Amino acid sequence: MQKRNVMVLPTLMLAAGCAISPSDSSDTANAIGNVPESVVAMAAPDQDVSTARLRPEDGCYWYEHNGPVEVTLLPLRTANGNPICAARPT
């Protein structure tokens, strides 16, 4: 019984390290669905623009694709297939 309890603690600690930290809700520029109309106009059809958001890691817009098994973030693309990214400051 004691062996079992000893194994639970490391397992919980490992699982806690895999958790995704919540994003800062005060940053409305990167909020889900807060996409400029110009970006919506450029986006190709069949992309859920209502779930799009600007990711600060790469400066591009991403949207949630609801597949049959899981929800996946995919880059928001134009009709030509180019990713839609924000202008980077120089």
mmCIF file of C-alpha atoms in Angstrom:
data_model
loop_
_atom_site.group_PDB
_atom_site.id
_atom_site.type_symbol
_atom_site.label_atom_id
_atom_site.label_comp_id
_atom_site.label_asym_id
_atom_site.label_seq_id
_atom_site.Cartn_x
_atom_site.Cartn_y
_atom_site.Cartn_z
ATOM 1 C CA MET A 1 0.000 0.000 0.000
ATOM 2 C CA GLN A 2 2.812 2.395 0.841
ATOM 3 C CA LYS A 3 4.479 1.720 -2.540
ATOM 4 C CA ARG A 4 1.299 2.728 -4.302
ATOM 5 C CA ASN A 5 1.111 6.056 -2.441
ATOM 6 C CA VAL A 6 4.729 6.789 -3.269
ATOM 7 C CA MET A 7 4.039 6.384 -6.998
ATOM 8 C CA VAL A 8 1.000 8.690 -6.968
ATOM 9 C CA LEU A 9 2.919 11.840 -6.008
ATOM 10 C CA PRO A 10 5.468 11.729 -8.876
ATOM 11 C CA THR A 11 2.688 10.919 -11.320
ATOM 12 C CA LEU A 12 0.653 13.925 -10.204
ATOM 13 C CA MET A 13 3.694 16.187 -10.364
ATOM 14 C CA LEU A 14 4.476 15.015 -13.886
ATOM 15 C CA ALA A 15 0.878 15.524 -15.007
ATOM 16 C CA ALA A 16 0.820 19.025 -13.498
ATOM 17 C CA GLY A 17 3.844 19.958 -15.590
ATOM 18 C CA CYS A 18 1.934 19.072 -18.755
ATOM 19 C CA ALA A 19 -0.965 21.380 -18.008
ATOM 20 C CA ILE A 20 -1.436 24.437 -20.185
ATOM 21 C CA SER A 21 -1.328 27.666 -18.253
ATOM 22 C CA PRO A 22 -4.314 29.933 -18.845
ATOM 23 C CA SER A 23 -3.687 32.929 -21.040
ATOM 24 C CA ASP A 24 -3.888 36.454 -19.705
ATOM 25 C CA SER A 25 -7.537 37.435 -20.184
ATOM 26 C CA SER A 26 -6.698 41.138 -20.014
ATOM 27 C CA ASP A 27 -5.010 41.002 -23.436
ATOM 28 C CA THR A 28 -8.040 41.659 -25.646
ATOM 29 C CA ALA A 29 -5.983 42.146 -28.826
ATOM 30 C CA ASN A 30 -5.200 38.405 -28.859
ATOM 31 C CA ALA A 31 -8.625 37.285 -27.634
ATOM 32 C CA ILE A 32 -10.512 34.580 -29.494
ATOM 33 C CA GLY A 33 -12.783 36.099 -32.138
ATOM 34 C CA ASN A 34 -11.162 39.552 -31.915
ATOM 35 C CA VAL A 35 -10.091 39.666 -35.569
ATOM 36 C CA PRO A 36 -10.037 42.832 -37.700
ATOM 37 C CA GLU A 37 -12.539 43.008 -40.568
ATOM 38 C CA SER A 38 -9.662 43.243 -43.061
ATOM 39 C CA VAL A 39 -8.395 39.846 -41.887
ATOM 40 C CA VAL A 40 -11.900 38.347 -42.109
ATOM 41 C CA ALA A 41 -12.168 39.650 -45.683
ATOM 42 C CA MET A 42 -8.839 38.028 -46.666
ATOM 43 C CA ALA A 43 -9.629 34.647 -45.085
ATOM 44 C CA ALA A 44 -10.557 31.779 -47.379
ATOM 45 C CA PRO A 45 -13.994 30.195 -46.949
ATOM 46 C CA ASP A 46 -14.491 27.090 -44.781
ATOM 47 C CA GLN A 47 -12.425 28.493 -41.908
ATOM 48 C CA ASP A 48 -14.084 29.308 -38.583
ATOM 49 C CA VAL A 49 -13.090 32.962 -38.261
ATOM 50 C CA SER A 50 -15.173 33.284 -35.074
ATOM 51 C CA THR A 51 -12.533 31.186 -33.269
ATOM 52 C CA ALA A 52 -9.541 32.970 -34.827
ATOM 53 C CA ARG A 53 -6.941 34.711 -32.709
ATOM 54 C CA LEU A 54 -3.557 36.372 -33.157
ATOM 55 C CA ARG A 55 -0.800 34.289 -31.596
ATOM 56 C CA PRO A 56 2.049 36.423 -30.251
ATOM 57 C CA GLU A 57 4.545 33.563 -30.732
ATOM 58 C CA ASP A 58 4.553 33.957 -34.514
ATOM 59 C CA GLY A 59 2.398 37.032 -35.193
ATOM 60 C CA CYS A 60 -0.051 35.043 -37.338
ATOM 61 C CA TYR A 61 -3.770 34.378 -37.050
ATOM 62 C CA TRP A 62 -4.891 30.857 -36.131
ATOM 63 C CA TYR A 63 -8.362 29.308 -35.933
ATOM 64 C CA GLU A 64 -9.839 26.219 -34.295
ATOM 65 C CA HIS A 65 -10.674 23.357 -36.632
ATOM 66 C CA ASN A 66 -13.204 20.944 -35.100
ATOM 67 C CA GLY A 67 -12.245 17.554 -36.494
ATOM 68 C CA PRO A 68 -13.998 14.255 -35.840
ATOM 69 C CA VAL A 69 -11.658 13.421 -32.961
ATOM 70 C CA GLU A 70 -10.087 16.618 -31.676
ATOM 71 C CA VAL A 71 -9.951 20.387 -31.959
ATOM 72 C CA THR A 72 -6.785 21.593 -33.684
ATOM 73 C CA LEU A 73 -5.352 25.084 -34.155
ATOM 74 C CA LEU A 74 -4.637 25.746 -37.829
ATOM 75 C CA PRO A 75 -3.175 28.838 -39.475
ATOM 76 C CA LEU A 76 -5.760 31.176 -40.976
ATOM 77 C CA ARG A 77 -5.057 31.310 -44.705
ATOM 78 C CA THR A 78 -6.050 33.370 -47.733
ATOM 79 C CA ALA A 79 -7.788 31.852 -50.753
ATOM 80 C CA ASN A 80 -4.314 31.424 -52.298
ATOM 81 C CA GLY A 81 -3.142 29.403 -49.282
ATOM 82 C CA ASN A 82 -0.875 32.039 -47.750
ATOM 83 C CA PRO A 83 -0.940 32.406 -43.959
ATOM 84 C CA ILE A 84 -2.425 35.653 -42.646
ATOM 85 C CA CYS A 85 0.025 37.387 -40.306
ATOM 86 C CA ALA A 86 0.134 40.800 -38.659
ATOM 87 C CA ALA A 87 2.711 43.353 -39.739
ATOM 88 C CA ARG A 88 5.791 43.173 -37.555
ATOM 89 C CA PRO A 89 7.166 46.394 -36.113
ATOM 90 C CA THR A 90 10.569 47.409 -37.441
#
